[in-house]
Amino acid sequence: MDQAMIVILGGGPAGRLASIRLASAGKQVTLIEHGGIGGQCLHSGCMPVCALNDVARLIHSAQELRNLGVIDSVPVPDFPVLLKKMGEIQQKITSILDEETRSAGVDIIYGKTGRLSGGTAYAGDEQLKSEAVIAATGSHPYIPAIPGVNLPGVFTSRTLPGMKKLPATMVIIGGSVVAAEFAYIFSSFGCDVTILSRSAFLKDADKHIRTLAIKELEGVTIHENRPVTSIGGKSQAESVLTPGGPVVADAVFLATGLVPNSGVLDGVNKGPLGEVIVDNRMRTSVADVYACGDVVGPPYLTPVARHQGIVAADNILGIPRTMDYKNIPRSINLTHELAYCINESEGVGSLAIPGPAGPGSFWSVPTGQTGLAKVIFNPDSGELAGICAAGPGGGLIAGYMAFLMKKHFSVHDFEEFIEVHPSTDGVYGLAKYASSVIKKRNKT
Ligand SMILES: Cc1cc2nc3c(=O)[nH]c(=O)nc-3n(C[C@H](O)[C@H](O)[C@H](O)COP(=O)(O)OP(=O)(O)OC[C@H]3O[C@@H](n4cnc5c(N)ncnc54)[C@H](O)[C@@H]3O)c2cc1C
């Protein structure tokens, strides 16, 4: 029997960060990973979207410059080479993460499936002796139970590396951020893309961000309230059938959501999605068993998974710490980073303007696609209640603004703010303006 003191199931962002935290505090930690360290984020989520989006934006910029007569042609991606190179870089990052995790003192067992039975963890058939277990087994794409879903030519983010060539037409099923991001990528690559969204497209996004996303997806056909009944084709996907009629497709991409990987976790209480139920210290219903990351359900976001991992680790170390789900920044990555952080429950004052021109958006001025800045604030106190920073660097701005919101900063605090110029951050200027409006109104 192994002498491991703390066992972690899954080496994605949640499990890896938890393992490093615990090992750095002097604990003996064993991490079991049956795939590649880095999890979905590195292998089939955030990083592939980054890799493909970088190329898509390059093509978009080239189109803008070609339309202005500044350059004479637009590059065409070699899709198989792009996927091959992306895979090589993912392997390189995998090695770096492996080394970083081991050097923190974590023992990693690769190639074995971890599981939990009550409070006992196993690596394959081997029972592991532990003082605590963290389940961080992540999630996988949801596959809707419709006829034709297993046909060749139907892909998810997991199976995308198997796409041998760019399809001429693609249907993306789903109305989420992932649907929007892949639609932007494949449309920029020259595919004729149709989105079929069962309900409203990007229904959870801020309304200005949603409008902007639709504008940035101008080459994409978006059908809302269009449930899919089946995928047609004999030996290969050829069409997608909906009550509104069929849509022709050489390839179908399923962006239909994620499902927690909790099948291997016996004994802990679970919710209707299969998500492991935890309290705000990431404790499950079984003593000394914690869970974190996508396996505990939405929001499915890497920074949330990482933070939950740290919270679980700290509580194991005897440092009381709780998860706070307020002020979580998000981004939809299209031509720009359409980033936002909204606390809808607070604040009714709101100002929005187009994003300023600057680095990364200068050549977009003729098309009016320079992004957007928006500030939501409490009209009496000026306390920040939300921001949108859609433009180059939007994600970075939203992250810091979310932090300031958490610390209860107000628009008046921005009177002291000095910006970098040129930059594409319109949020600070709006905050200063909002401050002057509130002060003027309070005087009258
Ligand atoms: C297409 C796509 C794009 C995304 N883009 C973004 C984005 O832009 N920004 C963002 O914040 N988030 C994004 N996400 C979400 C993000 O990838 C996840 O929230 C994050 O990876 C969750 O981390 P995790 O550690 O909980 O789980 P995972 O990353 O799923 O990692 C779980 C790990 O556990 C391993 N594992 C599972 N079961 C076992 C077992 N029984 N034994 C041993 N090992 C096991 C898996 O191999 C995996 O390595 C995206 C997701 C997708 C699908």
CSV table of C-alpha atoms in Angstrom, one decimal, residues 60-61 64 68 216 335-336 354-372 390-393 423-425:
chain,number,residue,atom,x,y,z
A,60,HIS,CA,-9.0,39.2,-40.1
A,61,SER,CA,-6.3,41.9,-39.8
A,64,GLU,CA,-8.9,44.8,-43.2
A,68,LEU,CA,-7.8,49.4,-47.5
A,216,GLU,CA,-17.9,40.5,-35.1
A,335,THR,CA,-11.7,39.7,-33.3
A,336,HIS,CA,-11.3,41.3,-29.9
A,354,PRO,CA,-17.3,52.4,-28.6
A,355,GLY,CA,-13.7,51.3,-27.8
A,356,PRO,CA,-11.1,53.9,-28.6
A,357,ALA,CA,-8.7,53.3,-31.5
A,358,GLY,CA,-5.2,52.3,-30.5
A,359,PRO,CA,-2.7,49.4,-30.6
A,360,GLY,CA,-4.5,46.4,-32.1
A,361,SER,CA,-7.6,48.3,-33.3
A,362,PHE,CA,-6.2,51.3,-35.3
A,363,TRP,CA,-7.0,49.7,-38.7
A,364,SER,CA,-10.5,48.7,-37.6
A,365,VAL,CA,-11.7,52.4,-37.4
A,366,PRO,CA,-13.1,52.3,-41.0
A,367,THR,CA,-15.3,49.3,-40.2
A,368,GLY,CA,-16.3,50.7,-36.7
A,369,GLN,CA,-15.1,47.5,-35.1
A,370,THR,CA,-13.0,49.0,-32.3
A,371,GLY,CA,-14.8,47.2,-29.5
A,372,LEU,CA,-16.7,48.7,-26.6
A,390,ALA,CA,-14.1,44.7,-25.4
A,391,GLY,CA,-11.0,45.4,-27.4
A,392,PRO,CA,-7.3,44.4,-27.5
A,393,GLY,CA,-6.2,43.6,-23.9
A,423,SER,CA,-4.0,52.0,-25.3
A,424,THR,CA,-7.4,50.7,-26.0
A,425,ASP,CA,-8.9,51.0,-22.5
